[in-house]
Amino acid sequence: MEELSNLDILVYLVITVYCIITESGPLAFLSLLRSSAFYDFLVLPLDVLLNRIVKPFEFQPPFSQRCTCMEYTVSKALKHSLESIHTPNDPSTVFFSPRVHRLFYLYRAYRQGFQGLGDIIYSDSYGNVDGLSNDSDSESLQPVPGLWIKSKSRSNSNHDLILYYIPNGAFIVGGPNFYVEFLSTFLVLLEQQGFQNPAVFLPELPKVPDAMFPRGLFHVLKGWQYITESNPSARTVLCGDSTGATIALSLLLFIGTPDFSIFSNIDDAQDANCPVPPHPVSPLGLVADKHDDDKLPSAFKITKKSIEKVESANLKLPDTALIISPILNYFITEQDSNSEGNHNSDYITPQLITQWRKLFIPDQLTHSPKDGYHSPGLCTDESWWAKSFPPAGMILSYGSEEYFRPELDQFSKLIKGIGRTKVDCHEAHIHSWPLLLFYTEKTPEDREESVFMFSGIISRMLLWHTESYLALNSREPVNVLTIDDDHT
């Protein structure tokens, strides 16, 4: 589809206002205006004026020199929103609401006649989350909460490729709907690469306070079992960005060296392994009155029977993995980071990681060799990574202006010594750069740069099995992108 226009941005804001008023009432909307007006109408415009327009180009950081004004503005707004998202009674999380993104995608798709998306459709893998039970005695494999993106006309054949994409921030706010347009474009490009019937599955994860480790990991594990056992002949790609990429790496480590004792029948015992944060946050950011475990959908519960089902499964590694800007260590601080230079461009900071850790990692969790299950950057055991490494290789992509780039550089050296790894440190970009570019750039070439590159590398890894992009006897290019020039 076409780039976001000014009209699209206006409609997005109208949808956001509509959702917050209908779900939380006018007072919540007034609270949002009051809490964000100073930043939105004074601080942010001054920042753009002084640092993008007035400041000489040669004195701007690399990210500011390269990006569009919209990308710069969105990155600053993201930083402010994410830092305040856990403030009690702050409804700003509505901007990441699944309902908002679902309505906005439908508006853009119908307004543009699904331009460039072909016959790609998306659908839930379940009807009612509360209707799914882990304790069913049925031998049939039950679907898990999530979202399928696939081709309608190719649905009569088996999938030959499935991308298991773990959403970013899903345990805090948002959900898979934000990714529908991005991954639909990705799917079209994979079809152009030669895959017959590729599909994408995005699991829906429990939200805080129910997302405390290890519940999120267990649910991702169940989703992985679901897609691999229901599509045994398909090649698989494990994907994720930011916190989703973190869980993807944790999933790799768990499949390589499983330890089901960390789940310990949390919801059977009603114990304290999954404690409640002091200020639980609802989907709209409002403080909940209390945490009621009985209201947790059964599909998200960890019981003895659900653990036995997953433990008895033959969990296999993905064929390859696409890891975008992972958070390697939830315990990192500003003093621990090796960051050098000006990283004010990035919207991910140690302070934000600390906020996320308090929502995701139990306070009483002690450091142990199992830390890789929640902070994969803490695992430096090469033998453990060797057991967990995808057989066809791994793609690691991040921005050169990320705050935690030194940690990512160090991690890339580790995994490059384990197996075939494509490391893409994108120059003058920041955290989760593919998503940021896709929704802020003005030309199709810039918007789709990441998915164009990733689809080419994945096809080379899984379909063509060549070190170079083209087969030795090939006469015609498979892709107009000369991928061997920069992405070998």
CSV table of C-alpha atoms in Angstrom, one decimal:
chain,number,residue,atom,x,y,z
A,1,MET,CA,0.0,0.0,0.0
A,2,GLU,CA,1.0,3.6,-0.3
A,3,GLU,CA,2.9,5.6,2.4
A,4,LEU,CA,1.0,7.2,5.3
A,5,SER,CA,-0.5,10.5,4.3
A,6,ASN,CA,-1.5,13.4,6.4
A,7,LEU,CA,-5.1,12.2,6.1
A,8,ASP,CA,-4.1,8.8,7.4
A,9,ILE,CA,-2.5,10.4,10.4
A,10,LEU,CA,-5.6,12.4,11.1
A,11,VAL,CA,-7.8,9.3,10.8
A,12,TYR,CA,-5.5,7.4,13.1
A,13,LEU,CA,-6.0,10.2,15.7
A,14,VAL,CA,-9.7,10.2,15.3
A,15,ILE,CA,-9.9,6.4,15.7
A,16,THR,CA,-7.7,6.7,18.8
A,17,VAL,CA,-10.0,9.3,20.3
A,18,TYR,CA,-13.1,7.2,19.4
A,19,CYS,CA,-11.6,4.0,21.0
A,20,ILE,CA,-10.6,5.7,24.3
A,21,ILE,CA,-14.0,7.4,24.7
A,22,THR,CA,-16.0,4.3,23.9
A,23,GLU,CA,-13.8,2.0,26.1
A,24,SER,CA,-12.9,4.3,29.0
A,25,GLY,CA,-15.1,7.3,28.8
A,26,PRO,CA,-14.6,11.0,28.2
A,27,LEU,CA,-12.7,11.5,31.5
A,28,ALA,CA,-9.9,9.1,30.2
A,29,PHE,CA,-9.7,11.2,27.1
A,30,LEU,CA,-9.4,14.4,29.1
A,31,SER,CA,-6.7,12.8,31.3
A,32,LEU,CA,-4.8,11.9,28.1
A,33,LEU,CA,-5.0,15.5,26.9
A,34,ARG,CA,-3.9,16.9,30.2
A,35,SER,CA,-0.9,14.5,30.6
A,36,SER,CA,0.4,14.9,27.0
A,37,ALA,CA,-0.5,18.4,26.0
A,38,PHE,CA,2.7,20.0,27.3
A,39,TYR,CA,4.9,17.6,25.5
A,40,ASP,CA,2.9,17.3,22.3
A,41,PHE,CA,2.3,21.0,21.8
A,42,LEU,CA,5.4,22.6,23.2
A,43,VAL,CA,8.3,20.2,23.9
A,44,LEU,CA,8.1,18.1,20.8
A,45,PRO,CA,7.6,21.0,18.3
A,46,LEU,CA,10.6,22.8,19.9
A,47,ASP,CA,12.7,19.7,19.7
A,48,VAL,CA,11.9,19.3,16.0
A,49,LEU,CA,12.5,23.0,15.3
A,50,LEU,CA,15.8,23.3,17.2
A,51,ASN,CA,17.4,19.9,16.4
A,52,ARG,CA,16.1,19.3,12.9
A,53,ILE,CA,15.7,22.7,11.4
A,54,VAL,CA,17.9,25.2,13.2
A,55,LYS,CA,20.8,23.0,14.1
A,56,PRO,CA,23.4,22.8,11.2
A,57,PHE,CA,23.3,19.6,9.4
A,58,GLU,CA,26.9,18.7,10.1
A,59,PHE,CA,26.3,18.9,13.9
A,60,GLN,CA,23.3,16.6,13.9
A,61,PRO,CA,23.7,12.9,14.8
A,62,PRO,CA,23.8,10.4,12.0
A,63,PHE,CA,20.2,9.3,12.5
A,64,SER,CA,18.9,12.9,12.3
A,65,GLN,CA,21.0,13.5,9.2
A,66,ARG,CA,19.5,10.5,7.4
A,67,CYS,CA,15.8,10.3,8.6
A,68,THR,CA,12.8,12.2,7.4
A,69,CYS,CA,11.1,14.7,9.6
A,70,MET,CA,8.2,12.3,10.2
A,71,GLU,CA,10.6,9.5,11.3
A,72,TYR,CA,12.4,11.9,13.7
A,73,THR,CA,9.1,13.1,15.2
A,74,VAL,CA,7.7,9.6,15.6
A,75,SER,CA,10.9,8.4,17.3
A,76,LYS,CA,10.8,11.3,19.8
A,77,ALA,CA,7.0,10.7,20.5
A,78,LEU,CA,7.7,7.0,20.9
A,79,LYS,CA,10.4,7.7,23.5
A,80,HIS,CA,8.1,10.0,25.5
A,81,SER,CA,5.1,7.6,25.3
A,82,LEU,CA,7.1,4.5,26.3
A,83,GLU,CA,8.7,6.2,29.3
A,84,SER,CA,5.3,7.3,30.6
A,85,ILE,CA,3.3,4.3,29.7
A,86,HIS,CA,3.5,2.7,33.2
A,87,THR,CA,2.5,5.8,35.0
A,88,PRO,CA,-0.7,5.0,37.0
A,89,ASN,CA,-3.9,6.3,35.4
A,90,ASP,CA,-2.0,7.2,32.2
A,91,PRO,CA,-4.2,6.1,29.2
A,92,SER,CA,-1.6,6.8,26.6
A,93,THR,CA,-1.3,3.1,25.9
A,94,VAL,CA,-4.4,3.4,23.7
A,95,PHE,CA,-2.1,4.4,20.9
A,96,PHE,CA,-0.8,0.8,20.9
A,97,SER,CA,-4.3,-0.7,21.3
A,98,PRO,CA,-5.1,-3.7,19.1
A,99,ARG,CA,-8.5,-2.3,18.4
A,100,VAL,CA,-7.0,1.0,17.1
A,101,HIS,CA,-4.6,-0.8,14.8
A,102,ARG,CA,-7.2,-3.2,13.5
A,103,LEU,CA,-9.6,-0.3,12.6
A,104,PHE,CA,-6.7,1.7,11.1
A,105,TYR,CA,-5.5,-1.1,8.9
A,106,LEU,CA,-9.0,-1.8,7.6
A,107,TYR,CA,-9.4,1.9,6.8
A,108,ARG,CA,-6.1,2.0,4.9
A,109,ALA,CA,-6.7,-1.3,3.1
A,110,TYR,CA,-10.3,-0.4,1.9
A,111,ARG,CA,-9.4,3.2,1.0
A,112,GLN,CA,-6.5,1.9,-1.3
A,113,GLY,CA,-8.3,-1.2,-2.5
A,114,PHE,CA,-5.8,-3.5,-0.9
A,115,GLN,CA,-3.2,-2.1,-3.3
A,116,GLY,CA,0.0,-4.3,-3.4
A,117,LEU,CA,-1.4,-6.9,-1.0
A,118,GLY,CA,-2.8,-9.3,-3.6
A,119,ASP,CA,-5.2,-11.8,-1.9
A,120,ILE,CA,-3.5,-11.7,1.5
A,121,ILE,CA,-6.0,-12.0,4.3
A,122,TYR,CA,-5.7,-12.3,8.1
A,123,SER,CA,-7.8,-14.1,10.6
A,124,ASP,CA,-7.8,-15.2,14.2
A,125,SER,CA,-6.7,-18.7,15.1
A,126,TYR,CA,-9.4,-18.9,17.7
A,127,GLY,CA,-12.9,-17.7,18.5
A,128,ASN,CA,-13.1,-16.8,22.1
A,129,VAL,CA,-9.8,-17.0,24.2
A,130,ASP,CA,-11.8,-18.0,27.3
A,131,GLY,CA,-13.2,-20.9,25.4
A,132,LEU,CA,-9.8,-22.5,24.9
A,133,SER,CA,-8.8,-24.8,27.6
A,134,ASN,CA,-5.5,-26.4,28.3
A,135,ASP,CA,-7.2,-29.2,30.2
A,136,SER,CA,-9.2,-30.7,27.4
A,137,ASP,CA,-8.8,-34.5,27.1
A,138,SER,CA,-9.1,-34.2,23.3
A,139,GLU,CA,-6.1,-35.6,21.5
A,140,SER,CA,-6.5,-33.1,18.7
A,141,LEU,CA,-4.1,-30.2,18.7
A,142,GLN,CA,-5.9,-27.0,19.9
A,143,PRO,CA,-5.1,-23.6,18.3
A,144,VAL,CA,-3.6,-21.0,20.5
A,145,PRO,CA,-4.6,-17.3,20.6
A,146,GLY,CA,-3.0,-15.5,17.7
A,147,LEU,CA,-3.3,-14.1,14.2
A,148,TRP,CA,-2.8,-15.9,10.8
A,149,ILE,CA,-1.8,-14.0,7.7
A,150,LYS,CA,-2.0,-16.0,4.5
A,151,SER,CA,-3.0,-16.1,0.8
A,152,LYS,CA,-6.6,-16.8,0.2
A,153,SER,CA,-6.2,-18.4,-3.2
A,154,ARG,CA,-3.4,-20.7,-2.1
A,155,SER,CA,-5.2,-22.0,1.0
A,156,ASN,CA,-6.0,-25.3,-0.7
A,157,SER,CA,-2.4,-26.4,-0.5
A,158,ASN,CA,-0.1,-27.0,2.4
A,159,HIS,CA,2.2,-24.2,3.7
A,160,ASP,CA,5.7,-24.6,2.5
A,161,LEU,CA,7.0,-21.7,4.8
A,162,ILE,CA,5.7,-20.4,8.1
A,163,LEU,CA,7.0,-17.3,9.8
A,164,TYR,CA,6.4,-17.4,13.5
A,165,TYR,CA,6.5,-13.7,14.4
A,166,ILE,CA,6.6,-12.8,18.1
A,167,PRO,CA,5.2,-9.2,18.5
A,168,ASN,CA,7.2,-6.5,20.3
A,169,GLY,CA,5.8,-5.2,23.6
A,170,ALA,CA,3.0,-7.7,23.5
A,171,PHE,CA,3.3,-8.5,27.2
A,172,ILE,CA,2.8,-4.8,28.0
A,173,VAL,CA,0.5,-3.2,25.4
A,174,GLY,CA,-0.5,-3.7,21.9
A,175,GLY,CA,-0.7,-7.0,20.0
A,176,PRO,CA,-0.4,-8.6,16.6
A,177,ASN,CA,-2.7,-6.2,14.7
A,178,PHE,CA,0.0,-3.6,14.5
A,179,TYR,CA,2.1,-5.9,12.2
A,180,VAL,CA,-0.6,-6.9,9.7
A,181,GLU,CA,0.3,-4.4,6.9
A,182,PHE,CA,4.0,-4.9,7.4
A,183,LEU,CA,3.9,-8.7,7.4
A,184,SER,CA,1.3,-8.8,4.5
A,185,THR,CA,3.9,-6.9,2.4
A,186,PHE,CA,6.5,-9.3,3.6
A,187,LEU,CA,4.4,-12.3,2.6
A,188,VAL,CA,3.8,-10.9,-0.9
A,189,LEU,CA,7.6,-10.6,-1.4
A,190,LEU,CA,8.2,-14.1,-0.1
A,191,GLU,CA,5.7,-15.4,-2.8
A,192,GLN,CA,7.7,-13.4,-5.4
A,193,GLN,CA,10.9,-15.2,-4.2
A,194,GLY,CA,9.4,-18.6,-5.1
A,195,PHE,CA,7.7,-19.9,-2.0
A,196,GLN,CA,4.4,-21.6,-3.0
A,197,ASN,CA,2.2,-20.9,0.0
A,198,PRO,CA,3.9,-19.0,2.8
A,199,ALA,CA,2.1,-17.8,5.9
A,200,VAL,CA,2.7,-15.8,9.0
A,201,PHE,CA,1.5,-16.6,12.5
A,202,LEU,CA,1.6,-14.1,15.4
A,203,PRO,CA,0.8,-15.4,18.9
A,204,GLU,CA,-1.2,-13.2,21.2
A,205,LEU,CA,0.6,-13.0,24.5
A,206,PRO,CA,-0.8,-12.4,28.0
A,207,LYS,CA,-0.6,-8.8,29.3
A,208,VAL,CA,0.8,-7.6,32.5
A,209,PRO,CA,0.4,-8.6,35.3
A,210,ASP,CA,-0.1,-12.0,33.9
A,211,ALA,CA,2.9,-11.8,31.6
A,212,MET,CA,5.4,-12.2,34.3
A,213,PHE,CA,8.2,-14.6,33.4
A,214,PRO,CA,7.9,-17.5,32.6
A,215,ARG,CA,4.2,-17.3,31.5
A,216,GLY,CA,5.1,-15.4,28.2
A,217,LEU,CA,7.8,-17.9,27.3
A,218,PHE,CA,5.4,-20.9,28.0
A,219,HIS,CA,2.7,-19.4,25.8
A,220,VAL,CA,5.2,-18.8,22.9
A,221,LEU,CA,6.3,-22.4,23.4
A,222,LYS,CA,2.8,-23.6,23.0
A,223,GLY,CA,2.3,-21.5,19.9
A,224,TRP,CA,5.5,-23.0,18.5
A,225,GLN,CA,4.2,-26.5,19.2
A,226,TYR,CA,0.9,-25.6,17.5
A,227,ILE,CA,2.4,-24.4,14.2
A,228,THR,CA,5.0,-27.1,13.8
A,229,GLU,CA,2.8,-30.0,14.6
A,230,SER,CA,-0.1,-28.7,12.5
A,231,ASN,CA,2.2,-28.0,9.6
A,232,PRO,CA,4.9,-30.7,9.7
A,233,SER,CA,6.1,-30.3,6.2
A,234,ALA,CA,6.6,-26.5,6.3
A,235,ARG,CA,9.9,-24.8,6.7
A,236,THR,CA,9.9,-22.5,9.7
A,237,VAL,CA,11.3,-19.1,10.4
A,238,LEU,CA,11.3,-17.8,14.0
A,239,CYS,CA,11.0,-14.0,13.9
A,240,GLY,CA,10.6,-11.1,16.3
A,241,ASP,CA,11.7,-7.5,17.0
A,242,SER,CA,12.7,-5.8,20.2
A,243,THR,CA,11.1,-7.7,23.2
A,244,GLY,CA,9.6,-10.1,20.7
A,245,ALA,CA,13.1,-10.9,19.4
A,246,THR,CA,14.2,-11.4,23.0
A,247,ILE,CA,11.5,-14.0,23.6
A,248,ALA,CA,12.5,-15.6,20.2
A,249,LEU,CA,16.1,-16.0,21.4
A,250,SER,CA,14.8,-17.4,24.7
A,251,LEU,CA,12.7,-19.9,22.8
A,252,LEU,CA,15.7,-21.0,20.9
A,253,LEU,CA,17.7,-21.5,24.1
A,254,PHE,CA,14.8,-23.4,25.7
A,255,ILE,CA,14.3,-25.8,22.7
A,256,GLY,CA,18.1,-26.4,22.6
A,257,THR,CA,18.2,-27.2,26.4
A,258,PRO,CA,14.6,-27.5,27.8
A,259,ASP,CA,13.9,-27.3,31.5
A,260,PHE,CA,10.2,-27.5,32.2
A,261,SER,CA,10.8,-27.2,36.0
A,262,ILE,CA,10.8,-23.4,35.6
A,263,PHE,CA,7.1,-23.4,34.9
A,264,SER,CA,6.3,-25.3,38.1
A,265,ASN,CA,2.5,-25.5,37.7
A,266,ILE,CA,2.0,-21.8,38.3
A,267,ASP,CA,-1.8,-21.8,38.1
A,268,ASP,CA,-2.3,-25.2,39.6
A,269,ALA,CA,-0.5,-24.2,42.8
A,270,GLN,CA,-1.6,-20.6,42.9
A,271,ASP,CA,1.8,-19.8,44.2
A,272,ALA,CA,4.0,-16.7,44.1
A,273,ASN,CA,6.1,-17.7,41.1
A,274,CYS,CA,4.2,-15.1,39.0
A,275,PRO,CA,3.7,-12.2,41.5
A,276,VAL,CA,1.6,-9.2,40.8
A,277,PRO,CA,3.2,-5.8,40.1
A,278,PRO,CA,2.1,-3.0,42.5
A,279,HIS,CA,0.3,-1.1,39.8
A,280,PRO,CA,-1.3,-3.5,37.2
A,281,VAL,CA,-1.9,-1.8,33.9
A,282,SER,CA,-5.1,-2.4,31.9
A,283,PRO,CA,-5.1,-2.5,28.0
A,284,LEU,CA,-5.8,1.3,28.1
A,285,GLY,CA,-3.2,2.1,30.7
A,286,LEU,CA,-5.7,2.5,33.6
A,287,VAL,CA,-4.8,1.0,36.9
A,288,ALA,CA,-6.8,-2.1,37.6
A,289,ASP,CA,-8.7,-2.4,40.9
A,290,LYS,CA,-7.1,-5.7,41.7
A,291,HIS,CA,-5.6,-8.7,40.1
A,292,ASP,CA,-8.0,-11.6,39.8
A,293,ASP,CA,-6.3,-14.8,38.5
A,294,ASP,CA,-9.7,-16.3,37.9
A,295,LYS,CA,-10.2,-13.8,35.1
A,296,LEU,CA,-7.1,-15.0,33.3
A,297,PRO,CA,-8.2,-16.8,30.1
A,298,SER,CA,-7.6,-20.5,30.4
A,299,ALA,CA,-5.6,-20.5,27.2
A,300,PHE,CA,-2.9,-18.5,29.0
A,301,LYS,CA,-2.8,-20.5,32.2
A,302,ILE,CA,0.1,-22.8,33.1
A,303,THR,CA,-1.2,-26.1,34.6
A,304,LYS,CA,0.3,-29.5,35.1
A,305,LYS,CA,-1.7,-30.9,32.1
A,306,SER,CA,-0.6,-28.1,29.8
A,307,ILE,CA,3.0,-28.6,30.8
A,308,GLU,CA,2.8,-32.3,30.1
A,309,LYS,CA,1.3,-31.7,26.7
A,310,VAL,CA,4.2,-29.4,25.6
A,311,GLU,CA,6.8,-31.6,27.3
A,312,SER,CA,5.7,-34.7,25.5
A,313,ALA,CA,5.9,-32.9,22.1
A,314,ASN,CA,8.9,-33.3,19.9
A,315,LEU,CA,10.0,-29.7,19.8
A,316,LYS,CA,12.2,-28.9,16.9
A,317,LEU,CA,14.4,-25.9,16.1
A,318,PRO,CA,13.3,-23.5,13.4
A,319,ASP,CA,15.0,-23.8,10.1
A,320,THR,CA,16.2,-20.2,10.4
A,321,ALA,CA,15.6,-17.1,12.6
A,322,LEU,CA,15.1,-13.5,11.9
A,323,ILE,CA,16.1,-11.4,15.0
A,324,ILE,CA,15.6,-7.6,14.9
A,325,SER,CA,17.0,-5.4,17.6
A,326,PRO,CA,16.6,-7.8,20.6
A,327,ILE,CA,16.8,-6.6,24.2
A,328,LEU,CA,19.6,-8.9,25.3
A,329,ASN,CA,19.6,-8.2,29.0
A,330,TYR,CA,16.8,-6.9,31.2
A,331,PHE,CA,19.2,-6.3,34.0
A,332,ILE,CA,21.5,-3.9,32.2
A,333,THR,CA,22.0,-0.4,33.6
A,334,GLU,CA,23.5,2.8,32.2
A,335,GLN,CA,26.7,2.1,34.1
A,336,ASP,CA,26.9,-1.5,32.7
A,337,SER,CA,26.4,-0.4,29.1
A,338,ASN,CA,29.4,0.1,26.9
A,339,SER,CA,27.7,2.7,24.8
A,340,GLU,CA,29.8,5.5,23.5
A,341,GLY,CA,29.0,8.6,21.5
A,342,ASN,CA,25.7,10.3,21.0
A,343,HIS,CA,22.8,7.9,21.4
A,344,ASN,CA,20.1,10.4,22.1
A,345,SER,CA,18.5,9.5,18.8
A,346,ASP,CA,17.3,6.1,20.1
A,347,TYR,CA,14.0,5.8,22.0
A,348,ILE,CA,15.2,2.7,24.0
A,349,THR,CA,17.1,3.6,27.1
A,350,PRO,CA,18.4,1.8,30.3
A,351,GLN,CA,15.6,3.5,32.3
A,352,LEU,CA,13.0,2.1,30.0
A,353,ILE,CA,14.5,-1.4,30.2
A,354,THR,CA,14.4,-1.1,34.0
A,355,GLN,CA,10.7,-0.3,33.8
A,356,TRP,CA,10.0,-3.3,31.6
A,357,ARG,CA,12.1,-5.6,33.8
A,358,LYS,CA,9.9,-4.7,36.8
A,359,LEU,CA,6.8,-5.8,34.8
A,360,PHE,CA,8.3,-8.9,33.3
A,361,ILE,CA,10.9,-10.4,35.7
A,362,PRO,CA,9.8,-11.5,39.2
A,363,ASP,CA,11.7,-9.6,42.0
A,364,GLN,CA,12.7,-12.8,43.8
A,365,LEU,CA,14.3,-14.3,40.7
A,366,THR,CA,17.9,-15.0,41.5
A,367,HIS,CA,20.7,-15.1,39.0
A,368,SER,CA,21.4,-18.6,37.7
A,369,PRO,CA,22.6,-20.4,34.6
A,370,LYS,CA,18.9,-20.3,33.4
A,371,ASP,CA,19.0,-16.5,33.0
A,372,GLY,CA,19.1,-17.0,29.2
A,373,TYR,CA,15.5,-18.0,29.4
A,374,HIS,CA,14.5,-14.4,30.0
A,375,SER,CA,17.7,-12.4,29.2
A,376,PRO,CA,19.4,-14.4,26.4
A,377,GLY,CA,22.4,-12.0,26.3
A,378,LEU,CA,23.4,-13.4,29.7
A,379,CYS,CA,24.0,-16.8,28.1
A,380,THR,CA,27.6,-16.9,26.8
A,381,ASP,CA,27.9,-20.7,26.8
A,382,GLU,CA,28.8,-21.6,23.2
A,383,SER,CA,27.8,-25.2,23.7
A,384,TRP,CA,24.3,-24.1,24.7
A,385,TRP,CA,24.0,-21.8,21.7
A,386,ALA,CA,25.3,-24.6,19.4
A,387,LYS,CA,22.4,-26.8,20.5
A,388,SER,CA,20.0,-23.9,19.9
A,389,PHE,CA,21.2,-22.6,16.6
A,390,PRO,CA,18.9,-22.9,13.6
A,391,PRO,CA,20.3,-25.4,11.1
A,392,ALA,CA,20.0,-23.0,8.1
A,393,GLY,CA,21.4,-20.0,9.9
A,394,MET,CA,20.3,-16.8,11.6
A,395,ILE,CA,19.7,-13.2,10.5
A,396,LEU,CA,20.5,-10.5,13.1
A,397,SER,CA,19.6,-7.0,12.2
A,398,TYR,CA,19.9,-3.8,14.3
A,399,GLY,CA,20.6,-0.1,13.9
A,400,SER,CA,24.0,1.5,14.2
A,401,GLU,CA,22.6,4.2,16.4
A,402,GLU,CA,21.0,1.9,18.9
A,403,TYR,CA,21.8,2.7,22.5
A,404,PHE,CA,22.8,-0.9,23.2
A,405,ARG,CA,24.7,-1.4,20.0
A,406,PRO,CA,28.0,-2.5,21.8
A,407,GLU,CA,26.1,-5.3,23.4
A,408,LEU,CA,24.5,-6.3,20.0
A,409,ASP,CA,28.0,-6.2,18.4
A,410,GLN,CA,29.4,-8.5,21.0
A,411,PHE,CA,26.4,-10.9,20.7
A,412,SER,CA,26.8,-11.0,16.9
A,413,LYS,CA,30.4,-12.1,17.3
A,414,LEU,CA,29.3,-14.9,19.6
A,415,ILE,CA,26.7,-16.3,17.3
A,416,LYS,CA,28.8,-15.9,14.2
A,417,GLY,CA,31.2,-18.3,15.8
A,418,ILE,CA,28.4,-20.8,16.3
A,419,GLY,CA,26.9,-21.0,12.8
A,420,ARG,CA,26.1,-19.3,9.5
A,421,THR,CA,24.9,-15.8,10.5
A,422,LYS,CA,23.9,-12.8,8.5
A,423,VAL,CA,24.6,-9.7,10.6
A,424,ASP,CA,23.0,-6.4,9.3
A,425,CYS,CA,24.0,-3.4,11.3
A,426,HIS,CA,22.0,-0.8,9.4
A,427,GLU,CA,23.9,2.5,9.2
A,428,ALA,CA,22.3,5.6,10.8
A,429,HIS,CA,19.2,3.7,12.1
A,430,ILE,CA,17.8,3.1,15.6
A,431,HIS,CA,15.8,0.4,17.4
A,432,SER,CA,13.5,-1.7,15.4
A,433,TRP,CA,14.4,0.2,12.3
A,434,PRO,CA,12.3,-2.0,9.8
A,435,LEU,CA,9.0,-1.1,11.4
A,436,LEU,CA,10.0,2.6,11.9
A,437,LEU,CA,10.9,2.9,8.2
A,438,PHE,CA,7.8,1.1,7.0
A,439,TYR,CA,5.4,3.5,8.7
A,440,THR,CA,7.3,6.8,8.2
A,441,GLU,CA,9.1,6.7,4.8
A,442,LYS,CA,7.6,8.3,1.7
A,443,THR,CA,8.8,6.1,-1.1
A,444,PRO,CA,7.9,2.4,-1.6
A,445,GLU,CA,11.6,1.6,-2.0
A,446,ASP,CA,12.5,3.0,1.4
A,447,ARG,CA,9.4,1.7,3.2
A,448,GLU,CA,9.9,-1.9,2.0
A,449,GLU,CA,13.7,-1.9,2.1
A,450,SER,CA,13.8,-4.2,5.1
A,451,VAL,CA,11.2,-6.8,4.0
A,452,PHE,CA,12.8,-6.8,0.5
A,453,MET,CA,16.2,-7.6,1.9
A,454,PHE,CA,14.9,-10.1,4.5
A,455,SER,CA,12.8,-12.0,1.9
A,456,GLY,CA,15.8,-12.3,-0.4
A,457,ILE,CA,18.1,-13.6,2.4
A,458,ILE,CA,15.4,-16.1,3.6
A,459,SER,CA,14.9,-17.5,0.1
A,460,ARG,CA,18.6,-17.8,-0.3
A,461,MET,CA,18.9,-19.7,3.0
A,462,LEU,CA,15.9,-22.0,2.6
A,463,LEU,CA,14.9,-22.2,-1.1
A,464,TRP,CA,18.0,-21.8,-3.3
A,465,HIS,CA,20.6,-23.2,-0.8
A,466,THR,CA,23.4,-21.1,-2.3
A,467,GLU,CA,26.2,-19.1,-0.7
A,468,SER,CA,25.6,-16.4,-3.3
A,469,TYR,CA,22.1,-15.2,-4.1
A,470,LEU,CA,22.0,-16.6,-7.7
A,471,ALA,CA,22.7,-20.2,-8.6
A,472,LEU,CA,25.9,-20.7,-10.7
A,473,ASN,CA,23.9,-21.6,-13.8
A,474,SER,CA,21.3,-18.8,-13.5
A,475,ARG,CA,20.9,-16.4,-16.4
A,476,GLU,CA,18.2,-14.2,-15.1
A,477,PRO,CA,18.1,-12.4,-11.7
A,478,VAL,CA,15.5,-13.7,-9.3
A,479,ASN,CA,15.3,-10.3,-7.7
A,480,VAL,CA,16.0,-6.8,-9.0
A,481,LEU,CA,17.9,-6.1,-5.8
A,482,THR,CA,21.6,-6.9,-6.2
A,483,ILE,CA,21.6,-8.5,-2.9
A,484,ASP,CA,25.1,-10.0,-3.2
A,485,ASP,CA,26.6,-6.5,-3.3
A,486,ASP,CA,25.7,-5.6,0.3
A,487,HIS,CA,24.0,-8.6,1.9
A,488,THR,CA,26.2,-11.6,1.4
